[in-house]
Amino acid sequence: MLTRKRRLYIYAFTRRFLVTDAGIAVSAQVQQPFGQQFFRTHQKVQFTANAGRLNVSYPQQQIKVVILQNNRWDNAVRDIKPTFASRTTLEYNLETDAVFPAGKEWRWIDLRSFRLQSDRVATAKYSNTSTEIFVKPDMDRSQQKFNFFRDLNGMYRIETAESINPYWQADYATVNFSYVPPGNTLLPRDIYLFGRLTDYNLNDSAKMKFNIEKGVYERSLFLKQGYYDYSYVTIDPADPKRTAQFDLTEGNYWETENEYTILVYYRGLAERYDELIGITKINSLTGRR
């Protein structure tokens, strides 16, 4: 950013935050889609918004909805229309618009201690100035049977077993990830290390590089001590939206535990901005029907 005094500020990162003025109640459920195409691999979000005393004259135009899966904005569902609308109630029960690929429970790496190597760590190298961690090679999970376990839904926690305050005293390490494709051959798509640890970015810093001699994909990240979820995704070169896809590396299983956030925005008839008036979270296990 360049200020009026010609000072240049370069931001290392940005973070989105939301401010809400609760004016609408939202009740939601997560369902298994009926369509054969999505029945075993996707999850459908069905919900009802009750406007109450809010003056909504034209709900189709004044109300906007955004649905997030695991706090991700890269695959957010936007601009869906209600299947039923009145001045006080809007119902959303769509078989295609509010449907998400379910993915699979996230992979994990425990880096809370650099002295005691966790189950997912293969080896570690130590010097006076740095630490290097080598994660055990990851395999294709797309054909594996679904197995439920608790995860962080793609997030991470900064923690350390060796200091009192992890945010100030935790150490850093270069962490080396590797993905072994079927047959040790190059995939027809680009593959990326994915999760909050890469800010869900699909750029060069998250892109895996294929090592021809080893027949594996590799990527190194500089990470702080903590517990990290991650996955591997691919991008179809013919997809102009560059959508992250789990089908070749992880698989999609409707039973997967995911968290969904429903955001409801309202615009007054004379206003030029959208106001966040409703927010609700629902888990695919506890909110399942």
JSON list of C-alpha atoms in Angstrom, two decimals, residues 85-233:
[
{"chain": "A", "resi": 85, "resn": "ALA", "atom": "CA", "xyz": [-39.82, -17.22, -0.02]},
{"chain": "A", "resi": 86, "resn": "SER", "atom": "CA", "xyz": [-42.19, -15.01, 1.91]},
{"chain": "A", "resi": 87, "resn": "ARG", "atom": "CA", "xyz": [-41.66, -11.76, 3.82]},
{"chain": "A", "resi": 88, "resn": "THR", "atom": "CA", "xyz": [-40.72, -13.64, 6.98]},
{"chain": "A", "resi": 89, "resn": "THR", "atom": "CA", "xyz": [-39.38, -17.02, 5.85]},
{"chain": "A", "resi": 90, "resn": "LEU", "atom": "CA", "xyz": [-36.94, -18.27, 3.25]},
{"chain": "A", "resi": 91, "resn": "GLU", "atom": "CA", "xyz": [-36.39, -21.97, 2.66]},
{"chain": "A", "resi": 92, "resn": "TYR", "atom": "CA", "xyz": [-33.37, -23.39, 0.83]},
{"chain": "A", "resi": 93, "resn": "ASN", "atom": "CA", "xyz": [-33.67, -27.03, -0.18]},
{"chain": "A", "resi": 94, "resn": "LEU", "atom": "CA", "xyz": [-31.75, -27.46, -3.43]},
{"chain": "A", "resi": 95, "resn": "GLU", "atom": "CA", "xyz": [-30.29, -30.67, -4.81]},
{"chain": "A", "resi": 96, "resn": "THR", "atom": "CA", "xyz": [-27.46, -29.02, -6.75]},
{"chain": "A", "resi": 97, "resn": "ASP", "atom": "CA", "xyz": [-26.73, -25.46, -5.60]},
{"chain": "A", "resi": 98, "resn": "ALA", "atom": "CA", "xyz": [-25.89, -26.06, -1.92]},
{"chain": "A", "resi": 99, "resn": "VAL", "atom": "CA", "xyz": [-23.98, -29.31, -2.45]},
{"chain": "A", "resi": 100, "resn": "PHE", "atom": "CA", "xyz": [-20.30, -29.78, -1.54]},
{"chain": "A", "resi": 101, "resn": "PRO", "atom": "CA", "xyz": [-17.79, -32.56, -2.26]},
{"chain": "A", "resi": 102, "resn": "ALA", "atom": "CA", "xyz": [-17.38, -34.16, 1.16]},
{"chain": "A", "resi": 103, "resn": "GLY", "atom": "CA", "xyz": [-13.66, -34.90, 0.94]},
{"chain": "A", "resi": 104, "resn": "LYS", "atom": "CA", "xyz": [-12.09, -37.14, 3.56]},
{"chain": "A", "resi": 105, "resn": "GLU", "atom": "CA", "xyz": [-10.82, -36.76, 7.11]},
{"chain": "A", "resi": 106, "resn": "TRP", "atom": "CA", "xyz": [-7.65, -34.66, 6.90]},
{"chain": "A", "resi": 107, "resn": "ARG", "atom": "CA", "xyz": [-4.12, -36.00, 7.17]},
{"chain": "A", "resi": 108, "resn": "TRP", "atom": "CA", "xyz": [-2.14, -34.74, 10.14]},
{"chain": "A", "resi": 109, "resn": "ILE", "atom": "CA", "xyz": [1.36, -34.05, 11.41]},
{"chain": "A", "resi": 110, "resn": "ASP", "atom": "CA", "xyz": [2.21, -33.51, 15.10]},
{"chain": "A", "resi": 111, "resn": "LEU", "atom": "CA", "xyz": [5.05, -30.99, 15.42]},
{"chain": "A", "resi": 112, "resn": "ARG", "atom": "CA", "xyz": [4.48, -30.00, 19.03]},
{"chain": "A", "resi": 113, "resn": "SER", "atom": "CA", "xyz": [7.87, -31.43, 19.95]},
{"chain": "A", "resi": 114, "resn": "PHE", "atom": "CA", "xyz": [11.06, -31.45, 17.88]},
{"chain": "A", "resi": 115, "resn": "ARG", "atom": "CA", "xyz": [12.84, -33.62, 20.46]},
{"chain": "A", "resi": 116, "resn": "LEU", "atom": "CA", "xyz": [10.32, -36.47, 20.52]},
{"chain": "A", "resi": 117, "resn": "GLN", "atom": "CA", "xyz": [9.38, -37.48, 17.00]},
{"chain": "A", "resi": 118, "resn": "SER", "atom": "CA", "xyz": [5.69, -38.23, 16.53]},
{"chain": "A", "resi": 119, "resn": "ASP", "atom": "CA", "xyz": [4.24, -41.14, 14.57]},
{"chain": "A", "resi": 120, "resn": "ARG", "atom": "CA", "xyz": [4.10, -39.22, 11.27]},
{"chain": "A", "resi": 121, "resn": "VAL", "atom": "CA", "xyz": [7.74, -38.08, 11.37]},
{"chain": "A", "resi": 122, "resn": "ALA", "atom": "CA", "xyz": [10.27, -40.22, 9.47]},
{"chain": "A", "resi": 123, "resn": "THR", "atom": "CA", "xyz": [13.52, -38.48, 10.39]},
{"chain": "A", "resi": 124, "resn": "ALA", "atom": "CA", "xyz": [14.83, -35.13, 11.63]},
{"chain": "A", "resi": 125, "resn": "LYS", "atom": "CA", "xyz": [18.05, -33.19, 11.22]},
{"chain": "A", "resi": 126, "resn": "TYR", "atom": "CA", "xyz": [19.30, -30.77, 13.85]},
{"chain": "A", "resi": 127, "resn": "SER", "atom": "CA", "xyz": [21.95, -28.06, 13.80]},
{"chain": "A", "resi": 128, "resn": "ASN", "atom": "CA", "xyz": [22.80, -25.06, 15.96]},
{"chain": "A", "resi": 129, "resn": "THR", "atom": "CA", "xyz": [20.74, -22.78, 13.73]},
{"chain": "A", "resi": 130, "resn": "SER", "atom": "CA", "xyz": [17.96, -24.88, 12.23]},
{"chain": "A", "resi": 131, "resn": "THR", "atom": "CA", "xyz": [15.74, -27.96, 12.41]},
{"chain": "A", "resi": 132, "resn": "GLU", "atom": "CA", "xyz": [14.59, -29.99, 9.43]},
{"chain": "A", "resi": 133, "resn": "ILE", "atom": "CA", "xyz": [11.71, -32.48, 9.65]},
{"chain": "A", "resi": 134, "resn": "PHE", "atom": "CA", "xyz": [10.97, -35.19, 7.09]},
{"chain": "A", "resi": 135, "resn": "VAL", "atom": "CA", "xyz": [7.35, -36.38, 7.11]},
{"chain": "A", "resi": 136, "resn": "LYS", "atom": "CA", "xyz": [6.67, -40.00, 6.25]},
{"chain": "A", "resi": 137, "resn": "PRO", "atom": "CA", "xyz": [5.69, -40.35, 2.56]},
{"chain": "A", "resi": 138, "resn": "ASP", "atom": "CA", "xyz": [1.96, -40.01, 1.91]},
{"chain": "A", "resi": 139, "resn": "MET", "atom": "CA", "xyz": [0.10, -42.37, -0.40]},
{"chain": "A", "resi": 140, "resn": "ASP", "atom": "CA", "xyz": [-3.03, -42.11, -2.52]},
{"chain": "A", "resi": 141, "resn": "ARG", "atom": "CA", "xyz": [-6.14, -42.52, -0.31]},
{"chain": "A", "resi": 142, "resn": "SER", "atom": "CA", "xyz": [-8.82, -42.19, -2.99]},
{"chain": "A", "resi": 143, "resn": "GLN", "atom": "CA", "xyz": [-9.47, -45.94, -3.14]},
{"chain": "A", "resi": 144, "resn": "GLN", "atom": "CA", "xyz": [-9.13, -46.65, 0.57]},
{"chain": "A", "resi": 145, "resn": "LYS", "atom": "CA", "xyz": [-12.13, -47.51, 2.68]},
{"chain": "A", "resi": 146, "resn": "PHE", "atom": "CA", "xyz": [-13.50, -44.57, 4.65]},
{"chain": "A", "resi": 147, "resn": "ASN", "atom": "CA", "xyz": [-12.24, -44.40, 8.23]},
{"chain": "A", "resi": 148, "resn": "PHE", "atom": "CA", "xyz": [-13.55, -41.76, 10.62]},
{"chain": "A", "resi": 149, "resn": "PHE", "atom": "CA", "xyz": [-11.28, -39.97, 13.07]},
{"chain": "A", "resi": 150, "resn": "ARG", "atom": "CA", "xyz": [-11.38, -36.56, 14.70]},
{"chain": "A", "resi": 151, "resn": "ASP", "atom": "CA", "xyz": [-9.46, -33.85, 12.92]},
{"chain": "A", "resi": 152, "resn": "LEU", "atom": "CA", "xyz": [-9.23, -30.06, 12.83]},
{"chain": "A", "resi": 153, "resn": "ASN", "atom": "CA", "xyz": [-11.08, -29.75, 9.51]},
{"chain": "A", "resi": 154, "resn": "GLY", "atom": "CA", "xyz": [-8.02, -28.42, 7.74]},
{"chain": "A", "resi": 155, "resn": "MET", "atom": "CA", "xyz": [-6.91, -26.02, 10.48]},
{"chain": "A", "resi": 156, "resn": "TYR", "atom": "CA", "xyz": [-3.86, -26.02, 12.74]},
{"chain": "A", "resi": 157, "resn": "ARG", "atom": "CA", "xyz": [-3.02, -25.20, 16.35]},
{"chain": "A", "resi": 158, "resn": "ILE", "atom": "CA", "xyz": [0.18, -23.52, 17.47]},
{"chain": "A", "resi": 159, "resn": "GLU", "atom": "CA", "xyz": [1.31, -25.64, 20.43]},
{"chain": "A", "resi": 160, "resn": "THR", "atom": "CA", "xyz": [4.57, -26.78, 21.97]},
{"chain": "A", "resi": 161, "resn": "ALA", "atom": "CA", "xyz": [5.41, -29.40, 24.57]},
{"chain": "A", "resi": 162, "resn": "GLU", "atom": "CA", "xyz": [8.71, -27.71, 25.39]},
{"chain": "A", "resi": 163, "resn": "SER", "atom": "CA", "xyz": [7.74, -24.15, 26.39]},
{"chain": "A", "resi": 164, "resn": "ILE", "atom": "CA", "xyz": [5.11, -22.35, 28.43]},
{"chain": "A", "resi": 165, "resn": "ASN", "atom": "CA", "xyz": [3.79, -19.92, 25.81]},
{"chain": "A", "resi": 166, "resn": "PRO", "atom": "CA", "xyz": [3.63, -21.46, 22.31]},
{"chain": "A", "resi": 167, "resn": "TYR", "atom": "CA", "xyz": [2.98, -18.16, 20.51]},
{"chain": "A", "resi": 168, "resn": "TRP", "atom": "CA", "xyz": [6.14, -16.51, 21.82]},
{"chain": "A", "resi": 169, "resn": "GLN", "atom": "CA", "xyz": [8.42, -19.44, 22.58]},
{"chain": "A", "resi": 170, "resn": "ALA", "atom": "CA", "xyz": [7.64, -22.11, 19.98]},
{"chain": "A", "resi": 171, "resn": "ASP", "atom": "CA", "xyz": [10.39, -22.92, 17.51]},
{"chain": "A", "resi": 172, "resn": "TYR", "atom": "CA", "xyz": [10.32, -23.24, 13.71]},
{"chain": "A", "resi": 173, "resn": "ALA", "atom": "CA", "xyz": [11.43, -25.99, 11.35]},
{"chain": "A", "resi": 174, "resn": "THR", "atom": "CA", "xyz": [11.64, -26.71, 7.65]},
{"chain": "A", "resi": 175, "resn": "VAL", "atom": "CA", "xyz": [9.10, -29.50, 7.13]},
{"chain": "A", "resi": 176, "resn": "ASN", "atom": "CA", "xyz": [9.46, -31.71, 4.05]},
{"chain": "A", "resi": 177, "resn": "PHE", "atom": "CA", "xyz": [6.31, -33.35, 2.65]},
{"chain": "A", "resi": 178, "resn": "SER", "atom": "CA", "xyz": [6.23, -36.03, -0.05]},
{"chain": "A", "resi": 179, "resn": "TYR", "atom": "CA", "xyz": [3.36, -37.63, -1.95]},
{"chain": "A", "resi": 180, "resn": "VAL", "atom": "CA", "xyz": [3.77, -40.95, -3.74]},
{"chain": "A", "resi": 181, "resn": "PRO", "atom": "CA", "xyz": [1.47, -41.17, -6.81]},
{"chain": "A", "resi": 182, "resn": "PRO", "atom": "CA", "xyz": [0.19, -44.56, -8.03]},
{"chain": "A", "resi": 183, "resn": "GLY", "atom": "CA", "xyz": [2.97, -46.29, -9.95]},
{"chain": "A", "resi": 184, "resn": "ASN", "atom": "CA", "xyz": [5.38, -43.47, -9.07]},
{"chain": "A", "resi": 185, "resn": "THR", "atom": "CA", "xyz": [4.32, -41.73, -12.26]},
{"chain": "A", "resi": 186, "resn": "LEU", "atom": "CA", "xyz": [3.47, -38.12, -13.04]},
{"chain": "A", "resi": 187, "resn": "LEU", "atom": "CA", "xyz": [-0.21, -37.25, -12.53]},
{"chain": "A", "resi": 188, "resn": "PRO", "atom": "CA", "xyz": [-2.22, -35.64, -15.37]},
{"chain": "A", "resi": 189, "resn": "ARG", "atom": "CA", "xyz": [-2.94, -32.66, -13.07]},
{"chain": "A", "resi": 190, "resn": "ASP", "atom": "CA", "xyz": [-0.91, -30.33, -10.89]},
{"chain": "A", "resi": 191, "resn": "ILE", "atom": "CA", "xyz": [-0.95, -31.33, -7.21]},
{"chain": "A", "resi": 192, "resn": "TYR", "atom": "CA", "xyz": [-0.90, -28.97, -4.23]},
{"chain": "A", "resi": 193, "resn": "LEU", "atom": "CA", "xyz": [-0.35, -29.22, -0.49]},
{"chain": "A", "resi": 194, "resn": "PHE", "atom": "CA", "xyz": [-3.61, -27.92, 0.92]},
{"chain": "A", "resi": 195, "resn": "GLY", "atom": "CA", "xyz": [-5.02, -26.63, 4.20]},
{"chain": "A", "resi": 196, "resn": "ARG", "atom": "CA", "xyz": [-4.76, -23.66, 6.51]},
{"chain": "A", "resi": 197, "resn": "LEU", "atom": "CA", "xyz": [-1.00, -24.28, 6.65]},
{"chain": "A", "resi": 198, "resn": "THR", "atom": "CA", "xyz": [-0.87, -22.94, 3.06]},
{"chain": "A", "resi": 199, "resn": "ASP", "atom": "CA", "xyz": [-3.86, -20.59, 3.54]},
{"chain": "A", "resi": 200, "resn": "TYR", "atom": "CA", "xyz": [-5.69, -22.82, 1.04]},
{"chain": "A", "resi": 201, "resn": "ASN", "atom": "CA", "xyz": [-3.66, -21.12, -1.68]},
{"chain": "A", "resi": 202, "resn": "LEU", "atom": "CA", "xyz": [-3.18, -22.85, -5.01]},
{"chain": "A", "resi": 203, "resn": "ASN", "atom": "CA", "xyz": [0.02, -21.08, -5.97]},
{"chain": "A", "resi": 204, "resn": "ASP", "atom": "CA", "xyz": [3.68, -21.92, -6.46]},
{"chain": "A", "resi": 205, "resn": "SER", "atom": "CA", "xyz": [4.43, -21.92, -2.72]},
{"chain": "A", "resi": 206, "resn": "ALA", "atom": "CA", "xyz": [1.96, -24.80, -2.25]},
{"chain": "A", "resi": 207, "resn": "LYS", "atom": "CA", "xyz": [2.57, -26.63, -5.52]},
{"chain": "A", "resi": 208, "resn": "MET", "atom": "CA", "xyz": [4.24, -30.03, -5.26]},
{"chain": "A", "resi": 209, "resn": "LYS", "atom": "CA", "xyz": [7.26, -30.63, -7.52]},
{"chain": "A", "resi": 210, "resn": "PHE", "atom": "CA", "xyz": [7.74, -34.03, -9.11]},
{"chain": "A", "resi": 211, "resn": "ASN", "atom": "CA", "xyz": [11.09, -35.69, -8.37]},
{"chain": "A", "resi": 212, "resn": "ILE", "atom": "CA", "xyz": [11.73, -37.87, -11.42]},
{"chain": "A", "resi": 213, "resn": "GLU", "atom": "CA", "xyz": [14.50, -39.91, -9.78]},
{"chain": "A", "resi": 214, "resn": "LYS", "atom": "CA", "xyz": [12.38, -40.82, -6.75]},
{"chain": "A", "resi": 215, "resn": "GLY", "atom": "CA", "xyz": [9.00, -40.88, -8.49]},
{"chain": "A", "resi": 216, "resn": "VAL", "atom": "CA", "xyz": [7.41, -38.70, -5.80]},
{"chain": "A", "resi": 217, "resn": "TYR", "atom": "CA", "xyz": [6.04, -35.19, -5.39]},
{"chain": "A", "resi": 218, "resn": "GLU", "atom": "CA", "xyz": [7.83, -32.96, -2.87]},
{"chain": "A", "resi": 219, "resn": "ARG", "atom": "CA", "xyz": [7.24, -29.65, -1.10]},
{"chain": "A", "resi": 220, "resn": "SER", "atom": "CA", "xyz": [8.91, -27.97, 1.89]},
{"chain": "A", "resi": 221, "resn": "LEU", "atom": "CA", "xyz": [7.26, -25.47, 4.26]},
{"chain": "A", "resi": 222, "resn": "PHE", "atom": "CA", "xyz": [8.68, -23.40, 7.11]},
{"chain": "A", "resi": 223, "resn": "LEU", "atom": "CA", "xyz": [6.31, -24.13, 10.00]},
{"chain": "A", "resi": 224, "resn": "LYS", "atom": "CA", "xyz": [5.98, -23.22, 13.65]},
{"chain": "A", "resi": 225, "resn": "GLN", "atom": "CA", "xyz": [5.60, -25.92, 16.29]},
{"chain": "A", "resi": 226, "resn": "GLY", "atom": "CA", "xyz": [2.03, -27.16, 16.48]},
{"chain": "A", "resi": 227, "resn": "TYR", "atom": "CA", "xyz": [-0.51, -29.69, 15.25]},
{"chain": "A", "resi": 228, "resn": "TYR", "atom": "CA", "xyz": [-1.38, -29.41, 11.56]},
{"chain": "A", "resi": 229, "resn": "ASP", "atom": "CA", "xyz": [-4.07, -30.81, 9.31]},
{"chain": "A", "resi": 230, "resn": "TYR", "atom": "CA", "xyz": [-3.34, -31.05, 5.59]},
{"chain": "A", "resi": 231, "resn": "SER", "atom": "CA", "xyz": [-4.45, -32.75, 2.40]},
{"chain": "A", "resi": 232, "resn": "TYR", "atom": "CA", "xyz": [-3.38, -33.06, -1.21]},
{"chain": "A", "resi": 233, "resn": "VAL", "atom": "CA", "xyz": [-5.56, -31.64, -3.97]}
]
